[in-house]
Short mmCIF file of C-alpha atoms and ligand atoms in Angstrom, two decimals:
data_model
loop_
_atom_site.label_atom_id
_atom_site.label_comp_id
_atom_site.label_asym_id
_atom_site.label_seq_id
_atom_site.Cartn_x
_atom_site.Cartn_y
_atom_site.Cartn_z
CA MET A 1 1.84 -16.55 16.81
CA GLU A 2 1.42 -13.67 19.37
CA MET A 3 1.79 -9.98 18.10
CA ARG A 4 3.84 -8.14 20.20
CA TYR A 5 5.26 -4.44 19.65
CA ILE A 6 8.92 -3.41 20.40
CA SER A 7 10.61 -0.26 20.45
CA THR A 8 12.96 0.72 17.75
CA ARG A 9 15.68 1.76 20.59
CA GLY A 10 15.02 -1.83 22.50
CA SER A 11 14.35 -0.62 26.11
CA ILE A 12 10.74 -1.50 26.56
CA LYS A 13 9.25 -4.75 27.43
CA PRO A 14 7.24 -6.04 24.31
CA VAL A 15 3.65 -4.66 24.42
CA SER A 16 0.35 -5.62 22.88
CA PHE A 17 -1.22 -3.76 19.93
CA SER A 18 -3.71 -1.97 22.00
CA ASP A 19 -0.99 -0.83 24.34
CA ALA A 20 1.14 0.19 21.42
CA VAL A 21 -1.78 2.42 20.34
CA MET A 22 -2.39 3.98 23.77
CA MET A 23 1.42 4.57 24.19
CA GLY A 24 2.07 6.43 20.74
CA LEU A 25 5.72 7.05 21.30
CA ALA A 26 7.62 4.29 23.42
CA GLU A 27 8.61 5.18 26.93
CA ASP A 28 12.58 4.81 25.73
CA GLY A 29 11.93 7.63 23.21
CA GLY A 30 11.78 5.10 20.33
CA LEU A 31 9.12 4.01 17.96
CA LEU A 32 6.80 0.77 18.20
CA LEU A 33 7.10 -1.70 15.49
CA PRO A 34 5.69 -5.33 15.40
CA GLN A 35 8.45 -7.63 16.78
CA ASN A 36 7.95 -9.93 13.87
CA LEU A 37 6.62 -8.41 10.64
CA PRO A 38 3.79 -10.55 9.23
CA ARG A 39 4.07 -11.93 5.86
CA VAL A 40 1.40 -13.56 3.38
CA ASP A 41 1.72 -16.15 0.64
CA MET A 42 0.11 -15.75 -2.94
CA THR A 43 -2.69 -18.14 -1.81
CA THR A 44 -3.64 -15.31 0.72
CA VAL A 45 -3.14 -12.55 -1.77
CA ASN A 46 -5.47 -14.37 -4.31
CA SER A 47 -8.10 -14.84 -1.64
CA TRP A 48 -8.10 -10.84 -1.42
CA ARG A 49 -9.11 -10.26 -4.98
CA ASN A 50 -12.30 -8.56 -5.40
CA LEU A 51 -12.78 -7.61 -1.83
CA PRO A 52 -14.34 -4.16 -1.41
CA TYR A 53 -11.71 -1.72 0.37
CA GLN A 54 -13.22 -2.08 3.82
CA ARG A 55 -13.10 -5.75 3.86
CA LEU A 56 -9.48 -5.64 2.30
CA ALA A 57 -8.70 -3.26 5.40
CA PHE A 58 -9.84 -5.73 7.86
CA GLU A 59 -7.97 -8.63 6.45
CA VAL A 60 -4.81 -6.81 6.37
CA ILE A 61 -5.15 -5.05 9.82
CA ARG A 62 -6.24 -8.02 11.51
CA LEU A 63 -2.84 -9.69 10.76
CA PHE A 64 -1.23 -7.13 13.08
CA VAL A 65 -3.98 -7.33 15.72
CA ASP A 66 -4.82 -9.95 18.42
CA ASP A 67 -6.22 -8.35 21.21
CA ILE A 68 -9.45 -6.90 19.59
CA ASP A 69 -12.21 -9.06 18.97
CA PRO A 70 -12.48 -9.49 15.20
CA LEU A 71 -15.99 -8.63 15.00
CA VAL A 72 -15.34 -5.33 16.76
CA LEU A 73 -12.32 -4.71 14.64
CA GLU A 74 -14.45 -5.01 11.63
CA GLU A 75 -17.00 -2.71 12.60
CA LEU A 76 -14.49 -0.12 13.65
CA ILE A 77 -12.91 -0.40 9.95
CA GLU A 78 -16.34 -0.28 8.29
CA SER A 79 -17.17 2.84 10.25
CA SER A 80 -13.66 4.49 9.68
CA TYR A 81 -14.65 4.64 5.72
CA ARG A 82 -18.33 5.01 5.68
CA ARG A 83 -17.79 8.93 5.45
CA PHE A 84 -15.44 8.71 2.44
CA ARG A 85 -17.06 10.17 -0.48
CA HIS A 86 -16.15 7.40 -2.98
CA PRO A 87 -17.23 3.86 -3.01
CA GLN A 88 -13.73 2.62 -3.56
CA VAL A 89 -12.35 4.80 -0.89
CA THR A 90 -8.86 5.10 -2.65
CA PRO A 91 -9.75 4.92 -6.34
CA ILE A 92 -7.09 4.74 -9.21
CA THR A 93 -7.32 6.55 -12.34
CA ARG A 94 -4.94 6.30 -15.32
CA ARG A 95 -3.64 9.65 -16.62
CA GLY A 96 -0.78 9.89 -19.38
CA ASP A 97 2.15 7.88 -18.32
CA VAL A 98 1.31 7.32 -14.48
CA PHE A 99 -1.73 5.91 -12.40
CA ILE A 100 -2.89 8.32 -9.94
CA GLN A 101 -4.32 6.74 -6.56
CA GLU A 102 -6.58 9.43 -5.06
CA LEU A 103 -6.47 9.13 -1.12
CA PHE A 104 -8.42 12.47 -0.70
CA HIS A 105 -11.97 11.31 -0.61
CA GLY A 106 -12.24 11.54 3.14
CA PRO A 107 -14.15 14.10 5.32
CA THR A 108 -11.16 16.87 5.05
CA PHE A 109 -10.31 16.05 1.50
CA ALA A 110 -6.68 15.03 2.40
CA PHE A 111 -4.89 11.71 2.83
CA LYS A 112 -4.47 11.90 6.46
CA ASP A 113 -8.34 11.25 6.96
CA VAL A 114 -7.35 7.40 5.91
CA ALA A 115 -5.39 6.91 9.03
CA LEU A 116 -7.26 9.40 11.39
CA GLN A 117 -10.64 8.30 11.02
CA PHE A 118 -9.38 4.76 11.96
CA LEU A 119 -7.16 6.10 14.92
CA GLY A 120 -10.19 8.04 16.38
CA ASN A 121 -12.43 4.89 16.39
CA LEU A 122 -9.90 2.85 17.85
CA PHE A 123 -9.11 5.28 20.49
CA GLU A 124 -12.98 5.43 21.32
CA HIS A 125 -13.26 1.61 21.64
CA LEU A 126 -9.98 1.06 23.84
CA LEU A 127 -10.69 4.00 26.20
CA GLU A 128 -14.31 2.62 26.63
CA LEU A 129 -12.83 -1.16 27.40
CA ARG A 130 -10.28 0.61 30.00
CA ASP A 131 -12.57 3.03 31.34
CA GLU A 132 -10.38 6.04 30.72
CA ARG A 133 -10.52 9.39 29.11
CA LEU A 134 -8.25 11.14 26.71
CA ASN A 135 -7.61 14.77 26.16
CA ILE A 136 -5.64 15.13 22.86
CA VAL A 137 -3.54 18.40 22.46
CA GLY A 138 -1.67 19.23 19.26
CA ALA A 139 -0.61 22.14 17.30
CA THR A 140 -1.22 22.26 13.64
CA SER A 141 -0.13 24.30 10.43
CA GLY A 142 -3.33 23.35 8.82
CA ASP A 143 -4.07 19.84 7.52
CA THR A 144 -3.32 17.29 10.31
CA GLY A 145 -5.42 19.56 12.81
CA SER A 146 -8.60 19.38 10.72
CA ALA A 147 -8.27 15.55 10.03
CA ALA A 148 -7.41 14.72 13.83
CA ILE A 149 -10.61 16.88 14.81
CA HIS A 150 -12.85 15.08 12.16
CA GLY A 151 -11.39 11.82 13.65
CA VAL A 152 -12.49 12.26 17.11
CA ARG A 153 -15.54 14.69 16.98
CA GLY A 154 -18.34 13.99 19.24
CA LYS A 155 -16.74 10.80 20.66
CA GLU A 156 -17.51 10.69 24.67
CA ARG A 157 -14.24 9.84 26.18
CA ILE A 158 -12.15 12.34 24.23
CA ASN A 159 -11.62 15.90 23.88
CA ILE A 160 -9.32 17.57 21.53
CA PHE A 161 -7.63 20.94 21.75
CA ILE A 162 -5.85 22.24 18.32
CA LEU A 163 -3.80 25.17 18.33
CA HIS A 164 -3.26 26.89 14.80
CA PRO A 165 -1.45 30.18 14.51
CA ASP A 166 -4.11 32.90 14.30
CA GLY A 167 -4.32 34.47 10.63
CA ARG A 168 -1.75 32.09 9.36
CA VAL A 169 -3.76 29.23 7.99
CA SER A 170 -5.84 29.48 4.90
CA PRO A 171 -9.44 30.57 5.23
CA ILE A 172 -10.61 27.04 4.17
CA GLN A 173 -8.24 25.14 6.68
CA LYS A 174 -9.52 27.35 9.43
CA LEU A 175 -13.27 26.94 8.61
CA GLN A 176 -12.55 23.09 8.19
CA MET A 177 -11.65 23.19 11.93
CA THR A 178 -13.77 26.00 13.42
CA THR A 179 -17.15 24.75 11.97
CA ILE A 180 -16.80 21.52 13.98
CA THR A 181 -18.78 22.60 16.98
CA ASP A 182 -19.46 19.34 18.87
CA PRO A 183 -18.69 19.78 22.30
CA ASN A 184 -15.51 17.86 22.59
CA VAL A 185 -13.72 20.13 20.15
CA PHE A 186 -11.53 23.19 21.28
CA ASN A 187 -10.10 25.29 18.59
CA ILE A 188 -7.39 27.76 19.57
CA ALA A 189 -5.91 30.43 17.59
CA VAL A 190 -2.68 31.42 19.17
CA ARG A 191 -1.41 34.95 18.79
CA GLY A 192 1.95 33.76 17.16
CA THR A 193 3.44 31.27 14.59
CA PHE A 194 3.18 27.42 14.09
CA ASP A 195 6.36 27.10 16.01
CA ASP A 196 5.00 29.00 19.10
CA GLY A 197 2.00 26.66 19.22
CA GLN A 198 4.40 23.51 18.80
CA ALA A 199 6.50 24.98 21.65
CA ILE A 200 3.59 25.26 23.85
CA VAL A 201 2.17 21.64 23.37
CA LYS A 202 5.79 20.42 24.19
CA ALA A 203 5.72 22.20 27.27
CA LEU A 204 2.39 20.97 28.09
CA PHE A 205 3.52 17.47 27.48
CA ASN A 206 7.00 18.03 29.40
CA ASP A 207 4.67 19.18 32.58
CA LEU A 208 4.48 15.47 33.71
CA ASP A 209 1.93 16.29 36.55
CA PHE A 210 -0.22 18.06 34.05
CA LYS A 211 0.19 15.47 31.61
CA SER A 212 -0.82 12.47 33.75
CA GLU A 213 -3.44 14.25 35.85
CA TYR A 214 -5.29 15.65 32.56
CA HIS A 215 -4.43 12.34 30.33
CA LEU A 216 -2.77 14.22 27.93
CA GLY A 217 -2.36 12.34 24.47
CA ALA A 218 -1.13 13.17 20.87
CA VAL A 219 -2.40 12.09 17.35
CA ASN A 220 1.10 12.77 15.52
CA SER A 221 2.24 10.57 12.81
CA ILE A 222 4.28 8.26 14.87
CA ASN A 223 1.19 6.30 16.15
CA TRP A 224 1.74 2.80 14.87
CA ALA A 225 -2.11 2.61 14.05
CA ARG A 226 -1.83 5.57 11.54
CA VAL A 227 0.82 3.64 9.80
CA LEU A 228 -1.12 0.52 9.56
CA ALA A 229 -4.18 1.99 8.34
CA GLN A 230 -2.07 3.29 5.39
CA VAL A 231 -0.52 -0.07 4.42
CA VAL A 232 -3.98 -1.13 3.26
CA TYR A 233 -4.14 1.07 0.16
CA TYR A 234 -0.74 -0.09 -1.11
CA ILE A 235 -2.04 -3.64 -1.46
CA TYR A 236 -5.30 -2.44 -2.79
CA ALA A 237 -3.66 -0.72 -5.66
CA TRP A 238 -1.48 -3.74 -6.36
CA LEU A 239 -4.65 -5.92 -6.71
CA LYS A 240 -6.34 -3.42 -8.88
CA LEU A 241 -3.32 -3.09 -11.43
CA ASN A 242 -2.89 -6.81 -11.21
CA ALA A 243 -6.22 -7.36 -12.37
CA HIS A 244 -5.03 -5.43 -15.51
CA GLY A 245 -2.07 -7.88 -15.96
CA HIS A 246 0.66 -5.93 -14.07
CA GLU A 247 2.99 -8.18 -11.89
CA SER A 248 4.75 -5.77 -10.31
CA VAL A 249 4.34 -2.02 -9.48
CA ASP A 250 6.36 1.01 -8.40
CA PHE A 251 4.80 3.73 -6.09
CA SER A 252 5.69 7.58 -5.93
CA VAL A 253 5.02 8.95 -2.65
CA PRO A 254 5.06 12.69 -1.72
CA THR A 255 6.81 12.51 1.58
CA GLY A 256 7.29 14.84 4.57
CA ASN A 257 7.36 12.49 7.85
CA PHE A 258 8.14 9.49 6.13
CA GLY A 259 4.69 7.92 7.46
CA ASP A 260 2.95 7.15 4.21
CA ILE A 261 6.13 5.84 2.42
CA PHE A 262 7.01 3.74 5.46
CA ALA A 263 3.55 2.15 5.29
CA GLY A 264 4.48 1.26 1.65
CA PHE A 265 7.55 -0.35 2.77
CA THR A 266 5.80 -2.16 5.48
CA ALA A 267 3.16 -3.28 2.46
CA LYS A 268 6.10 -4.35 0.39
CA ARG A 269 7.67 -6.77 3.09
CA LEU A 270 4.15 -8.08 3.86
CA LEU A 271 3.46 -9.46 0.25
CA PRO A 272 5.25 -12.13 -1.58
CA GLU A 273 8.68 -10.75 -2.91
CA GLY A 274 8.61 -8.75 -6.25
CA LEU A 275 4.75 -7.52 -6.18
CA ILE A 276 5.89 -4.16 -4.95
CA ASN A 277 9.18 -3.25 -6.75
CA ARG A 278 10.29 -0.03 -5.34
CA PHE A 279 9.34 3.46 -4.22
CA VAL A 280 9.99 7.08 -5.49
CA LEU A 281 10.42 9.17 -2.40
CA ALA A 282 9.65 12.54 -3.74
CA THR A 283 10.12 15.61 -1.64
CA ASN A 284 9.96 19.56 -2.24
CA SER A 285 12.93 21.58 -1.46
CA ASN A 286 12.91 20.47 1.91
CA ASP A 287 15.32 17.40 0.79
CA ILE A 288 16.77 15.77 3.64
CA LEU A 289 15.34 12.50 2.73
CA ALA A 290 16.27 12.92 -1.07
CA ARG A 291 19.99 13.47 0.13
CA PHE A 292 19.73 10.32 2.43
CA VAL A 293 18.56 8.21 -0.48
CA ASN A 294 20.79 9.63 -3.05
CA ARG A 295 23.85 9.97 -1.14
CA GLY A 296 23.49 8.43 2.48
CA ASP A 297 23.57 11.90 3.95
CA TYR A 298 20.92 12.54 6.52
CA SER A 299 21.51 15.99 7.83
CA LYS A 300 19.09 18.85 9.14
CA SER A 301 19.19 22.22 7.29
CA ALA A 302 16.83 24.98 7.65
CA VAL A 303 13.12 24.51 6.74
CA ARG A 304 12.00 26.46 3.78
CA ALA A 305 8.34 27.20 2.86
CA THR A 306 7.13 26.00 -0.17
CA CYS A 307 3.81 25.50 -1.84
CA SER A 308 3.27 22.11 -0.65
CA PRO A 309 3.47 22.96 3.11
CA SER A 310 2.50 19.70 4.65
CA MET A 311 6.03 18.45 3.38
CA ASP A 312 7.87 21.50 4.74
CA ILE A 313 9.70 19.25 7.34
CA GLN A 314 13.29 18.50 7.88
CA VAL A 315 13.47 15.86 10.68
CA ALA A 316 11.11 13.03 9.58
CA SER A 317 9.45 11.56 12.60
CA ASN A 318 8.91 8.14 11.17
CA PHE A 319 12.37 7.79 9.62
CA GLU A 320 13.63 5.92 12.72
CA ARG A 321 11.44 2.94 12.00
CA TYR A 322 12.98 2.36 8.54
CA LEU A 323 16.42 2.89 10.20
CA TYR A 324 15.73 -0.02 12.40
CA TYR A 325 15.26 -2.25 9.42
CA LEU A 326 18.35 -0.63 7.78
CA ARG A 327 20.49 -1.51 10.78
CA GLY A 328 19.47 -5.09 10.72
CA GLU A 329 16.70 -4.84 13.38
CA ASP A 330 19.86 -4.00 15.83
CA ALA A 331 18.03 -1.54 18.46
CA ARG A 332 21.42 -0.51 20.14
CA LYS A 333 22.58 0.69 16.77
CA VAL A 334 19.36 2.71 16.28
CA ALA A 335 19.74 4.14 19.75
CA ARG A 336 23.27 4.93 19.13
CA ASP A 337 22.36 6.69 15.61
CA MET A 338 19.64 8.75 17.23
CA ARG A 339 21.88 10.00 19.99
CA ASN A 340 24.35 11.01 17.11
CA PHE A 341 21.79 12.73 15.26
CA ASP A 342 20.41 14.54 18.27
CA GLU A 343 24.07 15.86 18.99
CA THR A 344 25.17 16.49 15.61
CA GLY A 345 22.13 17.00 13.45
CA ARG A 346 23.54 14.45 11.01
CA LEU A 347 23.89 11.00 10.31
CA ASP A 348 26.28 9.47 7.70
CA LEU A 349 24.40 6.37 6.10
CA SER A 350 26.50 6.09 3.19
CA ASP A 351 27.71 2.42 3.89
CA GLN A 352 24.12 1.51 3.73
CA ARG A 353 23.40 2.92 0.25
CA ARG A 354 23.13 -0.28 -1.65
CA ASP A 355 20.31 -1.65 0.67
CA VAL A 356 18.39 1.70 0.41
CA ALA A 357 18.58 1.50 -3.45
CA ALA A 358 17.06 -1.99 -3.15
CA ASP A 359 13.59 -0.15 -1.90
CA PHE A 360 13.83 3.68 -2.74
CA VAL A 361 14.96 6.24 -5.34
CA SER A 362 14.20 9.72 -5.00
CA ARG A 363 14.01 13.22 -6.17
CA ALA A 364 13.63 16.82 -4.91
CA VAL A 365 11.14 18.81 -6.70
CA SER A 366 11.28 22.59 -7.04
CA GLU A 367 8.31 24.77 -6.95
CA ASP A 368 8.63 25.70 -10.72
CA GLU A 369 8.49 21.88 -11.46
CA THR A 370 5.67 21.56 -9.24
CA LEU A 371 3.49 24.11 -10.78
CA ALA A 372 4.50 23.14 -14.35
CA THR A 373 3.22 19.69 -13.37
CA ILE A 374 0.04 20.91 -12.20
CA ARG A 375 -0.38 22.97 -15.52
CA ASP A 376 0.71 19.95 -17.78
CA PHE A 377 -1.46 17.51 -16.22
CA HIS A 378 -4.51 20.25 -16.41
CA GLU A 379 -3.76 20.88 -19.99
CA GLN A 380 -2.99 17.57 -21.37
CA HIS A 381 -5.08 15.21 -19.35
CA ASP A 382 -7.90 17.32 -18.06
CA TYR A 383 -6.62 16.24 -14.35
CA LEU A 384 -6.22 18.86 -11.55
CA MET A 385 -3.94 18.11 -8.92
CA ASP A 386 -2.81 19.55 -5.79
CA PRO A 387 1.01 20.68 -5.06
CA HIS A 388 1.66 17.70 -3.06
CA THR A 389 0.41 15.37 -5.55
CA ALA A 390 2.40 17.08 -8.14
CA VAL A 391 5.61 16.77 -6.45
CA GLY A 392 4.97 12.98 -6.36
CA VAL A 393 3.87 12.69 -10.02
CA HIS A 394 6.82 15.00 -11.28
CA ALA A 395 9.20 12.58 -9.57
CA GLY A 396 7.14 9.47 -10.45
CA LEU A 397 7.52 10.68 -14.19
CA ALA A 398 11.36 11.26 -13.84
CA LEU A 399 12.08 7.92 -12.48
CA ARG A 400 9.58 5.78 -13.91
CA GLU A 401 10.82 2.67 -16.01
CA GLU A 402 9.03 1.14 -18.75
CA ALA A 403 8.82 -2.37 -17.22
CA ARG A 404 6.39 -1.34 -14.55
CA PRO A 405 3.41 0.98 -13.95
CA MET A 406 3.97 3.94 -11.41
CA VAL A 407 1.35 4.53 -9.04
CA CYS A 408 1.37 8.23 -7.76
CA LEU A 409 -0.38 8.99 -4.53
CA ALA A 410 -2.65 11.97 -4.36
CA THR A 411 -2.51 13.33 -0.97
CA ALA A 412 -5.08 16.23 -1.18
CA HIS A 413 -7.65 17.66 -3.10
CA PRO A 414 -6.93 20.53 -5.33
CA ALA A 415 -9.31 22.79 -3.76
CA LYS A 416 -7.29 22.63 -0.54
CA PHE A 417 -4.50 24.38 -2.08
CA GLY A 418 -6.41 26.82 -4.22
CA GLU A 419 -3.78 29.57 -4.47
CA ALA A 420 -0.93 27.30 -5.74
CA VAL A 421 -3.37 25.98 -8.23
CA HIS A 422 -4.36 29.53 -9.27
CA ARG A 423 -0.45 30.38 -9.79
CA ALA A 424 -0.28 27.13 -12.04
CA ILE A 425 -3.14 27.61 -14.10
CA GLY A 426 -4.33 31.06 -13.73
CA ARG A 427 -7.61 30.21 -11.95
CA ALA A 428 -8.59 28.80 -8.68
CA PRO A 429 -10.26 25.45 -8.59
CA GLY A 430 -13.93 25.17 -8.02
CA LEU A 431 -14.88 24.19 -4.27
CA PRO A 432 -16.49 20.78 -4.10
CA PRO A 433 -19.71 20.36 -1.85
CA GLY A 434 -18.51 19.98 1.52
CA LEU A 435 -15.75 22.78 1.03
CA ALA A 436 -18.06 25.31 -0.56
CA ASP A 437 -20.57 26.01 2.10
CA LEU A 438 -18.22 26.01 4.95
CA ASP A 439 -18.34 29.90 5.55
CA LYS A 440 -22.13 29.56 6.17
CA LYS A 441 -21.78 27.22 8.89
CA GLU A 442 -21.70 28.16 12.54
CA SER A 443 -17.87 28.34 13.93
CA ARG A 444 -16.36 28.23 17.30
CA CYS A 445 -12.73 29.24 18.22
CA VAL A 446 -11.08 31.16 20.93
CA VAL A 447 -7.94 33.37 20.57
CA LEU A 448 -5.25 32.95 23.01
CA ASP A 449 -1.99 34.57 23.56
CA ALA A 450 1.14 32.25 22.83
CA ASP A 451 1.59 31.58 26.30
CA VAL A 452 1.87 28.20 28.10
CA ASP A 453 -0.03 29.21 31.28
CA GLN A 454 -2.83 30.75 29.56
CA ILE A 455 -3.38 27.61 27.30
CA ARG A 456 -2.94 25.32 30.33
CA SER A 457 -5.71 27.12 32.20
CA TYR A 458 -7.94 27.06 29.19
CA ILE A 459 -7.52 23.08 29.08
CA ARG A 460 -8.14 22.95 32.86
CA GLU A 461 -11.35 24.94 32.72
CA HIS A 462 -12.81 22.88 29.71
CA VAL A 463 -12.03 19.31 30.73
CA LYS A 464 -15.02 17.75 32.87
CA PRO A 465 -13.24 16.19 35.72
C1 LIG B 1 0.79 14.88 5.63
C2 LIG B 1 1.13 14.99 4.11
C3 LIG B 1 2.14 14.38 3.17
C4 LIG B 1 3.35 13.70 3.86
O1 LIG B 1 3.09 12.63 4.38
P1 LIG B 1 4.02 12.05 5.36
O2 LIG B 1 3.31 10.68 5.76
O3 LIG B 1 4.32 13.04 6.46
O4 LIG B 1 5.28 11.69 4.66
C5 LIG B 1 1.94 14.68 1.88
N1 LIG B 1 0.77 15.40 1.34
C6 LIG B 1 -0.10 15.78 2.36
C7 LIG B 1 -1.41 16.55 1.30
C8 LIG B 1 -0.23 15.89 3.53
O5 LIG B 1 -1.08 16.27 4.32
#
């Protein structure tokens, strides 16, 4: 069957995988999804046993892609995970009552590498085929920026301009970005806040002449290719645990934009019924998604700063993809819901609670609970985790059932969030090679005012025509 992608709001013609990747956001404001979700039977799953991660990734991803030569796709995937520091890419370790799947062995020590290494390679390939160029512009509060930069560094047809708030990202986060001195990488420290940076990026994308003349693109978490790359490790985890006799597993996922957990939901639907049982949606005190799962109340409130900053999010950009399934794949209902939400800042989904409960349970985890979890696991299991991971582990332990193993996703290396770890255990974690020597490297960054015109001019000057 031909693989086509549709919009959750129903107002675009179905497009190919490659077009979906290049489009990012659908032109009607919706998100792209496969028209028909592929499903596999147990024979296929059995044929995946013992595959190395990269091979499994190829087998899973190819189910969603029919317009890239399989040999090319396989090489894109191989090279995406070549720079991971662990041969299993996303290894699993047992600690106490949970399994921890480590997703942070990529170049920037955070799980976003799993998706952005693949997306960078995919962009490069598609731009080459189309003889096009792309200028990625994004604002970061720390993590996504460096993973995006590492995903596209050195690529011929791509430039990347990443805005970060001057003096407001951690020294390590800053160095992870600014020590990448490839000629296509432009780090801009903005004299202002993260919100200032984000507002500037929005203004640049709203300048449609500038956007099309300069081929502006984004790498935010709504790109379908990012979700797709993340589907793989859920299946990898099931295969590993099944080899130890477990028929069915649960996952606990520290959640911000709903991208990671939506990938899990996709994996669940792809596999035969029951292999993946349900997901624990773990949030920090920014709990819009926990309120949604527990009460059907999806309503915005103010963003609070926590020690797990990559989850300090109120409006989850990938939520609309799940809403599409919750609304019985009825794009008109989704479009109506999203209009409502834009106008009122809330959606009442309490009539859907039973459907939600079939796939999700949820818990909002406090700062104290997060730090206590880091401390407990360090003391009891000799395992040091970062605060995002700790949010997931705390919720996973709280909602674990005896019948099934709980796999908690570890989304960042503890050394990336040394300050929180210090607060939890009284000392900062040691820096692994690759983070330890960053301050000795050459670095490059310009400082500009939080001013759209200044930043637009800077991009103009640095894009080769
Ligand atoms: C982005 C991020 C998350 C949240 O993932 P979503 O896909 O946005 O839900 C969790 N932990 C870390 C360390 C992250 O960088």
